[in-house]
XYZ file of C-alpha atoms in Angstrom:
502
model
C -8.526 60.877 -186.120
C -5.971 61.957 -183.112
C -6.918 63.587 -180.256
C -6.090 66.954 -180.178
C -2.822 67.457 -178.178
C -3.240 70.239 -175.579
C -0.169 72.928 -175.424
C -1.068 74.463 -171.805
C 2.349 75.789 -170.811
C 3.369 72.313 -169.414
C 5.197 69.620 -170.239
C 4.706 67.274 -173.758
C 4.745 63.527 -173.731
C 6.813 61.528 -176.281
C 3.591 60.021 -177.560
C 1.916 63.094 -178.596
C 5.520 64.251 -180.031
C 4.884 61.028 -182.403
C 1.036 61.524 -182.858
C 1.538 65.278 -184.150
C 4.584 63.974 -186.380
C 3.790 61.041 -187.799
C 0.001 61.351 -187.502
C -1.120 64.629 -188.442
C -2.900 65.083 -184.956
C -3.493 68.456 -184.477
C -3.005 71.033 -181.628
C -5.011 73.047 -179.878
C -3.643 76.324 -177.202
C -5.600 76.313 -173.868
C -6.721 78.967 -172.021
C -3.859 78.614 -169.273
C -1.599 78.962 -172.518
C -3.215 81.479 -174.017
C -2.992 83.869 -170.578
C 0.741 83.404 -169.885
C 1.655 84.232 -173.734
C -0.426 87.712 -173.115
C 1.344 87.889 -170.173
C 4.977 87.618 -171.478
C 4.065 89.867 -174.015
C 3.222 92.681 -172.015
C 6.529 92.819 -170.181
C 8.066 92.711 -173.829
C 5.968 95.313 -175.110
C 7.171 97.620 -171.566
C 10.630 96.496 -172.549
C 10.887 97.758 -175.715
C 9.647 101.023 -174.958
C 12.491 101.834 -172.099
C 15.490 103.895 -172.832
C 17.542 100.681 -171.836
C 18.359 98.421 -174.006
C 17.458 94.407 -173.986
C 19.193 91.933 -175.553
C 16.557 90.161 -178.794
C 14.458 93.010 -178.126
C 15.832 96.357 -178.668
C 19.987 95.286 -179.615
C 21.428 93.144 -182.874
C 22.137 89.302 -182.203
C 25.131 87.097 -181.244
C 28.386 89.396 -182.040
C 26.201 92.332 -182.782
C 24.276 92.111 -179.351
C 25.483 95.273 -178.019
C 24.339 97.161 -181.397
C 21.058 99.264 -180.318
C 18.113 99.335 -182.770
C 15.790 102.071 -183.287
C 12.081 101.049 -182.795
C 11.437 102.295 -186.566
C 14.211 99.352 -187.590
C 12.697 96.940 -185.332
C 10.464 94.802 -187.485
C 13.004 94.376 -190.108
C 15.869 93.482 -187.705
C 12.950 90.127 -187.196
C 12.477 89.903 -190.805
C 16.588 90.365 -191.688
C 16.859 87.722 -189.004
C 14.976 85.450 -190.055
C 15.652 85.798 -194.393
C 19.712 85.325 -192.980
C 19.507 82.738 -190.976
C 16.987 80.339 -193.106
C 20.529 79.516 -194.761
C 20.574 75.775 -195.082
C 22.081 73.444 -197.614
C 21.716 69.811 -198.657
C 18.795 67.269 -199.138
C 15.675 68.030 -197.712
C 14.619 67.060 -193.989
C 12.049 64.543 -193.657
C 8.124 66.018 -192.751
C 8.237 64.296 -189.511
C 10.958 65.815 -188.514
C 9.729 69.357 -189.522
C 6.863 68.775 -187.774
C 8.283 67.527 -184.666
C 10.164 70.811 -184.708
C 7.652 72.661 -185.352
C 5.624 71.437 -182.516
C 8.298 71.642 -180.073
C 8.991 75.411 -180.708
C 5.289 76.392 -180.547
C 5.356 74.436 -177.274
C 8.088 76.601 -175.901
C 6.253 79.855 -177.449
C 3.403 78.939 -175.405
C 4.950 78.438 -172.791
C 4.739 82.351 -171.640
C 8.345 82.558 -171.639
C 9.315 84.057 -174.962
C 7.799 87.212 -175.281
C 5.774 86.336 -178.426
C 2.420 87.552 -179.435
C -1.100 85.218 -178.795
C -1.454 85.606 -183.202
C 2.048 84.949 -183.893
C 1.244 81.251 -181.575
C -1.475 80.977 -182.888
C -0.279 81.007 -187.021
C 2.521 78.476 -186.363
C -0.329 76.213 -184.933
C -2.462 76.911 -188.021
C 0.560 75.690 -190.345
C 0.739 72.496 -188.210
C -3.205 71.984 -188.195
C -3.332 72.491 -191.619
C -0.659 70.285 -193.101
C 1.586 72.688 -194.353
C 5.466 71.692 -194.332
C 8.039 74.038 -194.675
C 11.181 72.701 -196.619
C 13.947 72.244 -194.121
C 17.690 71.592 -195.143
C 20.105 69.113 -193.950
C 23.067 71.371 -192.868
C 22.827 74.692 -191.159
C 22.507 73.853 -187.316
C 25.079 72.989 -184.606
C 22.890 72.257 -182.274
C 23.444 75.490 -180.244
C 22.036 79.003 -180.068
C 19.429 76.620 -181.226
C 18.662 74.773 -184.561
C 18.848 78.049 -185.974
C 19.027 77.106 -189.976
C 15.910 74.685 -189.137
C 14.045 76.777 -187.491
C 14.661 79.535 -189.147
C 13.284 77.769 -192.149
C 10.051 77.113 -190.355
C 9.993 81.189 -189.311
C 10.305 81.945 -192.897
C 7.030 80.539 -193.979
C 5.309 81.593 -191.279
C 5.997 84.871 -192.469
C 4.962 84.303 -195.756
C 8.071 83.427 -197.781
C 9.684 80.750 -198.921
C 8.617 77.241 -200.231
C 6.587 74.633 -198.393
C 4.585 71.214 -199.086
C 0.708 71.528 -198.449
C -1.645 68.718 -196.938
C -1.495 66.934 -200.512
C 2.443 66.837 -200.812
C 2.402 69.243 -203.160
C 5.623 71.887 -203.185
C 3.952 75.232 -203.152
C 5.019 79.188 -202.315
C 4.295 79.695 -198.401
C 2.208 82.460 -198.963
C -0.499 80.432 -201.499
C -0.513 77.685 -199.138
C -1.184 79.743 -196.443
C -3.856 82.185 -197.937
C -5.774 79.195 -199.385
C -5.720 77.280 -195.790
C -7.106 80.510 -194.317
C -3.550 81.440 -192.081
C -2.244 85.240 -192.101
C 1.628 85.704 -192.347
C 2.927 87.022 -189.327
C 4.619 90.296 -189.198
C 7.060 90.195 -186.534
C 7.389 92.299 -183.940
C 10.543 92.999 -181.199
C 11.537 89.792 -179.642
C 9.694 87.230 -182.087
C 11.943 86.651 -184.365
C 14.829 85.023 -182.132
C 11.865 83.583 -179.964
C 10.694 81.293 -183.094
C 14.534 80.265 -183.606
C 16.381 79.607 -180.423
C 15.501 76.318 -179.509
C 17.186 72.393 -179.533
C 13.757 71.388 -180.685
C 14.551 70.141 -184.366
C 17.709 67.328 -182.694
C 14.344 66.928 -179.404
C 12.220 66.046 -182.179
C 14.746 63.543 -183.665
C 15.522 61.929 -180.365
C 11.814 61.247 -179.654
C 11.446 59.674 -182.563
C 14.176 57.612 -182.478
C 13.779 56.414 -178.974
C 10.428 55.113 -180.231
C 11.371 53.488 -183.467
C 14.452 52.075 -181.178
C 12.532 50.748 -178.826
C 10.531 48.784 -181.129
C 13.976 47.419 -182.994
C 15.288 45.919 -179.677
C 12.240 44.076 -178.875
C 12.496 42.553 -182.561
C 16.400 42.294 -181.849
C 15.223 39.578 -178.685
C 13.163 37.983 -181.339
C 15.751 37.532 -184.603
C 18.136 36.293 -181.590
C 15.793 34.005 -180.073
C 14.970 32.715 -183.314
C 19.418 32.114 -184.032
C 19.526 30.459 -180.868
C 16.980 28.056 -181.852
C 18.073 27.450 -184.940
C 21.743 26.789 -183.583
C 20.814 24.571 -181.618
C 21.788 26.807 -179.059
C 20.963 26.814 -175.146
C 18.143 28.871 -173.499
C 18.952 27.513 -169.629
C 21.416 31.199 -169.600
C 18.655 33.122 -169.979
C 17.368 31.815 -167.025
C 16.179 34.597 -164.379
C 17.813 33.256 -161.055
C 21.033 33.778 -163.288
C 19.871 37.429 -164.596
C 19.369 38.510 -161.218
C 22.765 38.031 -160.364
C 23.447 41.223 -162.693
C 20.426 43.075 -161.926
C 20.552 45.432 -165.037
C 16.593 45.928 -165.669
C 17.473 45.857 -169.559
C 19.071 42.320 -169.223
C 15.924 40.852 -167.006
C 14.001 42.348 -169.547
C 15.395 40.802 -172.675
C 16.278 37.621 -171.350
C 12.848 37.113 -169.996
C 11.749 37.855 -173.649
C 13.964 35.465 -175.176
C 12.852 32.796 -172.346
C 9.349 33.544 -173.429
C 9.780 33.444 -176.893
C 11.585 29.958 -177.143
C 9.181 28.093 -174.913
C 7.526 24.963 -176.095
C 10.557 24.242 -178.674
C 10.520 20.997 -179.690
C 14.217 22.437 -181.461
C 15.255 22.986 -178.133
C 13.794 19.880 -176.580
C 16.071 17.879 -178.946
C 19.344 18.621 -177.723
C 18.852 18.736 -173.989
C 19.783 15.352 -172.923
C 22.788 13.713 -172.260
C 24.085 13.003 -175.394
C 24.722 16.778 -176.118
C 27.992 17.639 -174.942
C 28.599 21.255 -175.770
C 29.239 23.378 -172.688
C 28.811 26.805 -173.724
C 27.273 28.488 -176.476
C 29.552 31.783 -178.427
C 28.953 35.176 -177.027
C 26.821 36.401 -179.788
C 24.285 33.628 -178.356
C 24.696 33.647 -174.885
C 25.199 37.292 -174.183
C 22.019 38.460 -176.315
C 20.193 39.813 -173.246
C 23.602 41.476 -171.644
C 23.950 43.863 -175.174
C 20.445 44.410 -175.671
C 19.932 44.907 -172.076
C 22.718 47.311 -172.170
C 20.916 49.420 -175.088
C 17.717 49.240 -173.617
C 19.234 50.897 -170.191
C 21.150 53.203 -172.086
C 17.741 53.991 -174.195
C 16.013 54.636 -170.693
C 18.521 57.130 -169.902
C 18.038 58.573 -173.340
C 14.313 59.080 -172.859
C 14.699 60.850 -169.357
C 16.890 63.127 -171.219
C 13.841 63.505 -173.563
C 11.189 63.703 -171.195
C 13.078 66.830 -169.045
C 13.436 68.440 -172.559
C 9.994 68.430 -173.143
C 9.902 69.992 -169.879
C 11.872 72.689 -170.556
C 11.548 76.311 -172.163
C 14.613 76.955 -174.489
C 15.210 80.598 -175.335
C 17.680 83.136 -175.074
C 16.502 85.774 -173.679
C 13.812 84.647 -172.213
C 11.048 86.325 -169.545
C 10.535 84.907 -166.441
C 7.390 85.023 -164.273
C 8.742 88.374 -162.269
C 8.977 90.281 -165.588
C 12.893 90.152 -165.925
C 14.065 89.189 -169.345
C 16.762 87.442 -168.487
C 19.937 86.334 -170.905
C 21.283 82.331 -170.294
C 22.679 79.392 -172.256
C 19.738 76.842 -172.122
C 20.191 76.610 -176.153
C 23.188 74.680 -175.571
C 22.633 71.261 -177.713
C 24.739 68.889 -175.135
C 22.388 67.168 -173.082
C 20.441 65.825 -176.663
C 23.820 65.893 -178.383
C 25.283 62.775 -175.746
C 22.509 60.684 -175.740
C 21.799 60.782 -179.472
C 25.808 59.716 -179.667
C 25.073 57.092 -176.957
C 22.078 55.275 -178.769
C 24.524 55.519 -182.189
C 26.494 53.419 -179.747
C 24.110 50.955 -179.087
C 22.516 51.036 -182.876
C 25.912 49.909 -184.139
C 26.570 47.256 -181.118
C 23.049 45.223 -181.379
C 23.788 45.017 -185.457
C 27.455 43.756 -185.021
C 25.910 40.822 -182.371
C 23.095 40.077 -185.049
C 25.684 39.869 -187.709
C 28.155 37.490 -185.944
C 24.464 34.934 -185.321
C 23.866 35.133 -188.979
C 27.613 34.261 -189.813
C 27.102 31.530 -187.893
C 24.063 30.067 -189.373
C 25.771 30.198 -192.627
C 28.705 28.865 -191.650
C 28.623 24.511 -192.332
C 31.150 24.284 -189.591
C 29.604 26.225 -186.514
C 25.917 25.927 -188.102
C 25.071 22.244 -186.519
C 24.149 20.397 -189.385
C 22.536 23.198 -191.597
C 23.666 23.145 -194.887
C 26.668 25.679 -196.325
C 24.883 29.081 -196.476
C 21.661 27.621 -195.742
C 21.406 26.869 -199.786
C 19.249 24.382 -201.607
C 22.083 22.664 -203.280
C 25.583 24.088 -202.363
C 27.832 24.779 -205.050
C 25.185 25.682 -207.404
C 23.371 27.523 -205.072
C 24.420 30.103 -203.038
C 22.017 30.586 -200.484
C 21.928 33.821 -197.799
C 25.714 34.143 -198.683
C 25.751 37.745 -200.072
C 22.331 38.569 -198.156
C 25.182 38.302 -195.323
C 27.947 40.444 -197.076
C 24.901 43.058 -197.549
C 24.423 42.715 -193.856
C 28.407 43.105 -192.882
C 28.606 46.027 -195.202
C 25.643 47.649 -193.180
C 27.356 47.330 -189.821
C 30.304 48.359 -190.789
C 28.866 51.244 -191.984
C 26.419 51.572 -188.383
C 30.492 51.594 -186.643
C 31.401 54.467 -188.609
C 28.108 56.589 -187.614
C 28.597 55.239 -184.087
C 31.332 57.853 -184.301
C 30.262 60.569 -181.722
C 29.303 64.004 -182.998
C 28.853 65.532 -179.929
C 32.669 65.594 -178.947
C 33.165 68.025 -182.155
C 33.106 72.170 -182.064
C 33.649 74.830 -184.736
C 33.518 78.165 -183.377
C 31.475 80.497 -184.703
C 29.420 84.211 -185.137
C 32.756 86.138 -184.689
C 33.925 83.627 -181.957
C 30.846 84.870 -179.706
C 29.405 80.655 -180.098
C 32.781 78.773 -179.710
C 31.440 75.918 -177.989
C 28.747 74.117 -180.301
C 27.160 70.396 -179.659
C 26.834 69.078 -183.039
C 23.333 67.823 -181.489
C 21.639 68.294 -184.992
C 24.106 66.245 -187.068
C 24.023 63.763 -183.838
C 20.421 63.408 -184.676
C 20.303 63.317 -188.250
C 23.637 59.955 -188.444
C 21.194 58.192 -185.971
C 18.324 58.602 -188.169
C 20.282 56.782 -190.913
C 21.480 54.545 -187.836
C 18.064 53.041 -187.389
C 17.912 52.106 -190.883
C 20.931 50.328 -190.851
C 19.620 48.530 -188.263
C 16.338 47.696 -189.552
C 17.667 46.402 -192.664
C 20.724 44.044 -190.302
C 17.775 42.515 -188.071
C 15.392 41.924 -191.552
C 18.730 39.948 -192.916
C 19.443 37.934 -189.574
C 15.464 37.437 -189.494
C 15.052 36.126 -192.992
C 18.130 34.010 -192.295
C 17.348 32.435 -188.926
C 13.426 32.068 -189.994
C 15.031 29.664 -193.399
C 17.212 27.810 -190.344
C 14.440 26.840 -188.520
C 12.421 25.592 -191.862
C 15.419 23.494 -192.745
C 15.123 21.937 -188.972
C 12.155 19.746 -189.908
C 10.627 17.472 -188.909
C 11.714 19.149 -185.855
C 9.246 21.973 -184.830
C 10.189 25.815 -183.657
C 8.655 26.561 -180.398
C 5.191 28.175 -180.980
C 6.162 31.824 -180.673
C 8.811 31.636 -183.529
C 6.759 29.417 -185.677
C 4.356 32.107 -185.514
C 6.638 34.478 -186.528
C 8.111 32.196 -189.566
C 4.271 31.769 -190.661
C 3.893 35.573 -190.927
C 7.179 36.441 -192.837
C 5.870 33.370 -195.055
C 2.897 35.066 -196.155
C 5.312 37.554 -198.266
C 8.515 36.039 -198.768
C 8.946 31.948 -199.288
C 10.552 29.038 -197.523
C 13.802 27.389 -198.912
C 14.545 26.696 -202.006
C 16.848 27.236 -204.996
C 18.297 30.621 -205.329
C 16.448 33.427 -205.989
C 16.070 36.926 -206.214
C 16.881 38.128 -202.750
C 17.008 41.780 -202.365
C 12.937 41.992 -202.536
C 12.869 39.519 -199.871
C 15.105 41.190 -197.926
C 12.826 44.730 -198.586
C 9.549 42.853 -198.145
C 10.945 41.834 -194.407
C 12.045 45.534 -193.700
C 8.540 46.565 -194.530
C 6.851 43.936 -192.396
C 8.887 44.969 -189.311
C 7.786 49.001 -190.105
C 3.999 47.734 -190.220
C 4.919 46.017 -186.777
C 4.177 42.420 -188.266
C 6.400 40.694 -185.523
C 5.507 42.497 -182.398
């Protein structure tokens, strides 16, 4: 069981991001919290009362902002809101995702920013605590004026319509999921309604996430390469720090200290360092490992600063700041999430290509070093890791097309009122898929460097990597004649999601 995570009108980690999405751990409002959301409210409440009117409070939305409502009309401009704008299309969004969102808004909404009431906070934390999921659509945000087709979703439910999944899975109506986990539909008053939409936090959630899954895949990205060098017969002296300092990009040091690490004690290595070896240089894809994974881990750091000040950061429009005002901005605007999410589709696409050109080589009887064509049992008949590699080339060149920014795309829209959008949601969702691409290219180069090595005997992998070939060995076997691949190549993707080879 998680500890609860704390929403006290500060700043989230990434961690508890992950440990409310992926985990279930639940949330709790503190006091602090609790006092600035009865603060807000107040000056909404004094707001909607005046003669003058305030944008989200007592006008229409987005082209119709300068339409006044009535207070009589006011609770079903939130619920017409909300019923339009839950307009999505396409497969269903993933439950960490939703949940991710759904933590990041009620973050914001206790914030004391947005103008929301203490039981309206307060329900959206009892669908998160109690493992209800609203069903969330693909398509419907462009990552400005918020994640509004998302969110809206999310808003839906918590007003007692539409369809979620329960704490079993189970696809249910909102409102019996809600009565029978003891959580009262909101009515929405003036204010709420945008408040629970206007926010970046469903393409937030999705970065967090995928700066932690990343960061796991470029530490296994060291490893599969380690593990091709050794097997090529390759050279670790370039990984050497005295040389790595002479580029001091933490991300190289990093990875090429890793790499070092990981091919000590190789008695693989040991065999080719005297005099009788007379290559000079090994190929790029060997020798400049720790220069393109160094470059996607710095660019990764970058990404997770981005992160970290948007878990800092209250995203609504209006919104009420501590003097009372309720003041009208653009903080919804997608583009700070929207670049980076483009930038680590960059990288995704960049470590795969490099991890594609090692296994080529492995397979390849004239640049392999004395491994056998395709690393098969009897060439000719068999035919080794030869398609395994045409799976793996079909992956990254699908990775290059998704590496195609998002971000630098705009469709104008809501009467031309938003006609400058950041495509930060579909930026999100292509580096989702991104990650498995990747996954599935380092299980291929893994499986296919990890055989390499085997076929090496007597000669022994250093101690690290031989660890590493034991463990995959416990699910998929050593060579052989040709066999049924693609469940090898599935049972390695699921050992690297159980963390097997960290």
């Amino acid at each position: 069981m998680h500890e609860p995570v704390l929403l006290d009108a500060g700043a989230l980690h990434r961690d508890q991001v992950v440990a409310v999405a992926r985990h279930d751990a639940p949330v709790q409002l503190t006091d602090v919290a609790r006092a600035a959301v009865l603060d807000a409210r107040a000056h909404i409440e004094q707001l909607a009362e005046a003669t003058t009117a305030t944008y989200g409070v007592s006008t229409g939305f987005g082209a119709l902002a300068t339409r006044h409502i009535p207070p009589d009309r006011r609770a079903a401009l939130q619920r017409s809101l909300i019923r339009s704008h839950a307009a999505g299309a396409g497969e269903e969004v993933e439950r960490e995702v939703v949940r991710a969102l759904m933590l990041l808004r009620l973050r914001t909404l206790a914030s004391g920013h947005t103008g929301v009431r203490a039981s309206t906070v307060d329900a959206l934390a009892g669908l998160l605590n109690n493992g209800i999921v609203p069903i969330v659509h693909e398509y419907g945000s462009l990552g400005c004026s918020g994640d509004l087709a998302p969110l809206s979703s999310v808003a839906l439910a918590l007003i007692g319509e539409g369809e979620v999944y329960d704490r079993t899975g189970t696809r249910r109506l909102a409102a019996e999921a809600m009565a029978e986990a003891g959580v009262k539909p909101v009515e929405l008053a003036e204010k709420e309604g945008l408040a629970l939409i206007n926010g970046t936090d469903g393409m937030l959630g999705m970065l967090v996430l995928a700066a932690a899954d990343l960061g796991r895949l470029l530490d296994l990205a060291d490893l599969t390469a380690a593990m091709s060098v050794e097997a090529l017969l390759g050279t670790d002296r370039v990984f050497a720090a005295d040389l790595q300092a002479l580029r001091p990009h933490p991300g190289q040091a990093t990875s090429a200290a890793r790499m070092t690490a990981l091919l000590d004690g190789s008695a693989i290595m040991a065999s080719h360092r005297g005099p009788d070896c007379n290559r000079v240089q090994d190929a790029y894809s060997l020798r400049c490992a720790p220069q393109v994974h160094g470059a996607a881990r710095d660019t990764l750091t970058h990404a997770e600063l981005v992160a970290d000040r948007e878990l800092a950061s209250v995203i609504d429009n209006p919104v009420v700041l501590s003097d009372g005002r309720v003041e009208s901005n653009g903080n919804f605007h997608g583009a700070p999430v929207a670049y980076v999410l483009d930038f680590l589709a960059i990288c995704v696409a960049d470590v795969a290509s490099i991890a594609e050109r090692r296994t080529d080589r492995m397979l390849d009887v004239s640049r392999s070093h004395g491994l056998p064509p395709f690393l098969a049992d009897d060439p000719g008949v068999d035919s080794g890791h030869m398609i395994a590699h045409y799976t793996q080339a079909a992956v990254v060149s699908e990775l290059k097309r998704m590496a195609v920014p998002a971000s630098v795309d705009s469709i104008p829209t809501s009467a031309m009122q938003e006609d400058h959008v950041s495509m930060g949601w579909s930026a999100a969702r292509k580096l989702r898929r991104a990650l498995d691409g990747l996954r599935t290219v380092l299980a291929v180069e893994l499986l296919t460097a990890a055989r390499a090595l085997d076929l090496r005997a007597p000669l022994t992998p250093a101690p690290a990597t031989a660890a590493v070939v034991a463990r995959l060995r416990e699910r998929v076997a050593g060579p052989g004649p040709d066999r049924h691949l693609a469940p090898e190549i599935f049972a390695t993707e699921q050992l690297i999601r159980e963390g097997a080879f960290a």
